Short mmCIF file of C-alpha atoms in Angstrom, two decimals:
data_model
loop_
_atom_site.label_atom_id
_atom_site.label_comp_id
_atom_site.label_asym_id
_atom_site.label_seq_id
_atom_site.Cartn_x
_atom_site.Cartn_y
_atom_site.Cartn_z
CA MET A 28 122.55 113.12 105.36
CA ARG A 29 123.32 116.78 105.08
CA SER A 30 122.68 118.68 101.83
CA ILE A 31 125.78 120.13 100.21
CA SER A 32 125.55 123.78 99.14
CA LEU A 33 127.58 125.12 96.25
CA SER A 34 130.02 127.88 97.01
CA PHE A 35 127.63 130.62 95.90
CA GLY A 36 124.82 129.51 98.21
CA ILE A 37 122.56 127.40 95.93
CA ASN A 38 121.54 124.03 97.28
CA ARG A 39 122.87 121.07 95.22
CA ARG A 40 119.44 119.39 95.21
CA ILE A 41 117.89 122.47 93.63
CA VAL A 42 120.53 122.52 90.91
CA LEU A 43 119.98 118.81 90.17
CA ALA A 44 116.18 119.26 90.16
CA ILE A 45 116.46 122.16 87.72
CA ALA A 46 118.81 120.17 85.46
CA ALA A 47 116.45 117.19 85.48
CA THR A 48 113.45 119.41 84.74
CA VAL A 49 115.22 121.08 81.81
CA ALA A 50 116.20 117.67 80.42
CA ILE A 51 112.64 116.36 80.74
CA LEU A 52 111.01 119.46 79.27
CA PHE A 53 113.41 120.26 76.46
CA GLY A 54 115.20 116.98 75.80
CA PRO A 55 112.55 115.66 73.38
CA THR A 56 112.80 118.83 71.27
CA LEU A 57 116.56 118.68 70.76
CA PRO A 58 116.40 116.29 67.76
CA ILE A 59 113.78 118.54 66.16
CA LEU A 60 115.93 121.62 66.72
CA GLU A 61 118.99 119.86 65.30
CA GLN A 62 116.97 118.72 62.26
CA ALA A 63 115.61 122.24 61.70
CA GLN A 64 119.09 123.72 61.82
CA ALA A 65 120.48 121.09 59.42
CA GLN A 66 117.64 121.38 56.92
CA THR A 67 118.69 122.74 53.53
CA ASP A 68 115.50 122.21 51.48
CA PRO A 69 113.49 125.48 51.63
CA LEU A 70 110.22 123.57 50.96
CA PRO A 71 110.73 120.21 52.68
CA SER A 72 107.06 119.22 52.73
CA TRP A 73 106.58 119.86 48.99
CA ASN A 74 106.87 117.09 46.43
CA GLU A 75 109.64 117.49 43.88
CA GLY A 76 108.29 118.74 40.57
CA ALA A 77 107.72 121.66 38.27
CA THR A 78 105.70 123.71 40.78
CA LYS A 79 108.27 123.47 43.55
CA GLN A 80 111.07 124.22 41.08
CA ALA A 81 109.20 127.24 39.70
CA ILE A 82 108.75 128.66 43.20
CA THR A 83 112.38 128.18 44.23
CA ASP A 84 113.58 129.58 40.88
CA PHE A 85 111.33 132.63 41.30
CA VAL A 86 112.61 133.29 44.82
CA ALA A 87 116.21 132.94 43.63
CA ARG A 88 115.59 135.41 40.77
CA VAL A 89 113.95 138.11 42.88
CA ALA A 90 116.54 137.73 45.67
CA ARG A 91 119.59 137.96 43.35
CA GLN A 92 120.87 141.48 43.94
CA GLY A 93 121.77 143.15 40.66
CA GLY A 94 119.65 140.71 38.66
CA PRO A 95 116.95 141.95 36.26
CA ASP A 96 114.13 140.60 38.49
CA PHE A 97 115.59 141.75 41.83
CA VAL A 98 113.08 142.94 44.44
CA PRO A 99 114.45 144.57 47.61
CA SER A 100 113.65 142.48 50.70
CA ASP A 101 111.43 145.15 52.27
CA GLU A 102 109.22 145.03 49.15
CA ARG A 103 108.84 141.22 49.14
CA ILE A 104 105.43 140.36 50.55
CA ALA A 105 103.72 136.99 50.90
CA THR A 106 100.33 136.35 52.46
CA PHE A 107 99.73 133.10 54.30
CA ASP A 108 96.58 131.31 55.34
CA ASN A 109 95.87 130.25 58.92
CA ASP A 110 97.68 126.95 58.42
CA GLY A 111 100.78 128.53 56.91
CA THR A 112 100.03 127.82 53.28
CA LEU A 113 99.98 130.54 50.67
CA TRP A 114 96.62 132.25 50.50
CA VAL A 115 94.73 131.18 47.40
CA GLU A 116 93.14 134.03 45.46
CA HIS A 117 92.76 132.68 41.94
CA PRO A 118 90.56 131.40 40.53
CA MET A 119 88.71 132.28 43.77
CA TYR A 120 89.19 132.57 47.50
CA VAL A 121 88.98 129.31 49.43
CA GLN A 122 86.22 130.75 51.61
CA LEU A 123 84.08 131.46 48.54
CA ALA A 124 84.66 127.95 47.16
CA PHE A 125 83.60 126.57 50.55
CA ALA A 126 80.45 128.72 50.60
CA LEU A 127 79.53 127.66 47.03
CA ASP A 128 79.92 123.99 47.95
CA ARG A 129 77.84 124.52 51.09
CA VAL A 130 75.03 126.20 49.09
CA LYS A 131 74.84 123.13 46.86
CA ALA A 132 74.92 120.75 49.84
CA MET A 133 72.29 122.73 51.77
CA ALA A 134 69.98 123.38 48.79
CA PRO A 135 67.66 120.42 49.50
CA LEU A 136 66.85 122.02 52.86
CA HIS A 137 66.16 125.39 51.20
CA PRO A 138 63.99 124.90 48.09
CA GLU A 139 63.43 128.68 47.94
CA TRP A 140 67.09 129.13 46.94
CA LYS A 141 66.40 127.89 43.40
CA ASP A 142 64.43 131.13 42.84
CA THR A 143 66.42 133.52 45.09
CA GLN A 144 69.63 135.32 44.09
CA PRO A 145 72.52 134.89 44.72
CA PHE A 146 71.71 131.26 45.62
CA LYS A 147 70.03 130.67 42.26
CA ALA A 148 73.20 131.76 40.45
CA VAL A 149 75.28 129.35 42.52
CA LEU A 150 72.92 126.44 41.90
CA GLU A 151 72.85 127.16 38.16
CA GLY A 152 76.61 127.72 37.94
CA ASP A 153 76.00 131.28 36.70
CA MET A 154 79.24 132.94 37.84
CA LYS A 155 78.51 136.14 35.90
CA THR A 156 75.30 136.78 37.85
CA LEU A 157 76.99 135.72 41.08
CA ALA A 158 79.84 138.18 40.46
CA ALA A 159 77.29 140.91 39.75
CA SER A 160 75.82 140.38 43.24
CA GLY A 161 79.01 141.97 44.60
CA GLU A 162 80.09 142.03 48.21
CA HIS A 163 76.50 142.01 49.43
CA GLY A 164 75.75 138.77 47.58
CA MET A 165 78.97 137.13 48.77
CA ALA A 166 78.26 138.15 52.36
CA GLU A 167 74.75 136.72 52.04
CA LEU A 168 76.18 133.38 50.86
CA VAL A 169 78.75 133.25 53.64
CA MET A 170 76.20 134.13 56.32
CA ALA A 171 73.72 131.53 55.08
CA THR A 172 76.30 128.77 54.76
CA HIS A 173 78.16 129.40 58.02
CA ALA A 174 75.41 130.48 60.44
CA GLY A 175 74.84 128.11 63.31
CA MET A 176 77.74 125.88 62.29
CA THR A 177 79.74 124.35 65.12
CA ILE A 178 83.53 124.15 65.05
CA GLU A 179 83.30 120.43 64.41
CA GLU A 180 80.93 120.92 61.47
CA PHE A 181 83.15 123.61 60.01
#
């Protein structure tokens, strides 16, 4: 059987192969794309409640041109974590909370920490002394609690 060529010189089999490949590769994503286009909830993965409502109300207020809380779009800034969530800063950074928990978990392997700052401050819950250790103290905690850790352990 002879292959039929389209009038502009492309082989019919090639066209059919391309069409089948596109359908196989992109067909499964079409429902997702349709759902994304039809979605009206700006925070679909959030539970309904006061927090979600406060966020959507805030965004509506600062985006309402002419309103008392209006912020021009080029001045609206949000910082997101690696997984797309808002970056937590208060009461403390997530990385610091992780390091503090790791100090407590690792303390039995490091008895010297009960007498060594900034570890002593962490173990005693002395946030004032810990804060006084500054960037150097925080870096020391992070290095001690993350060093040698595999991706799986992290």
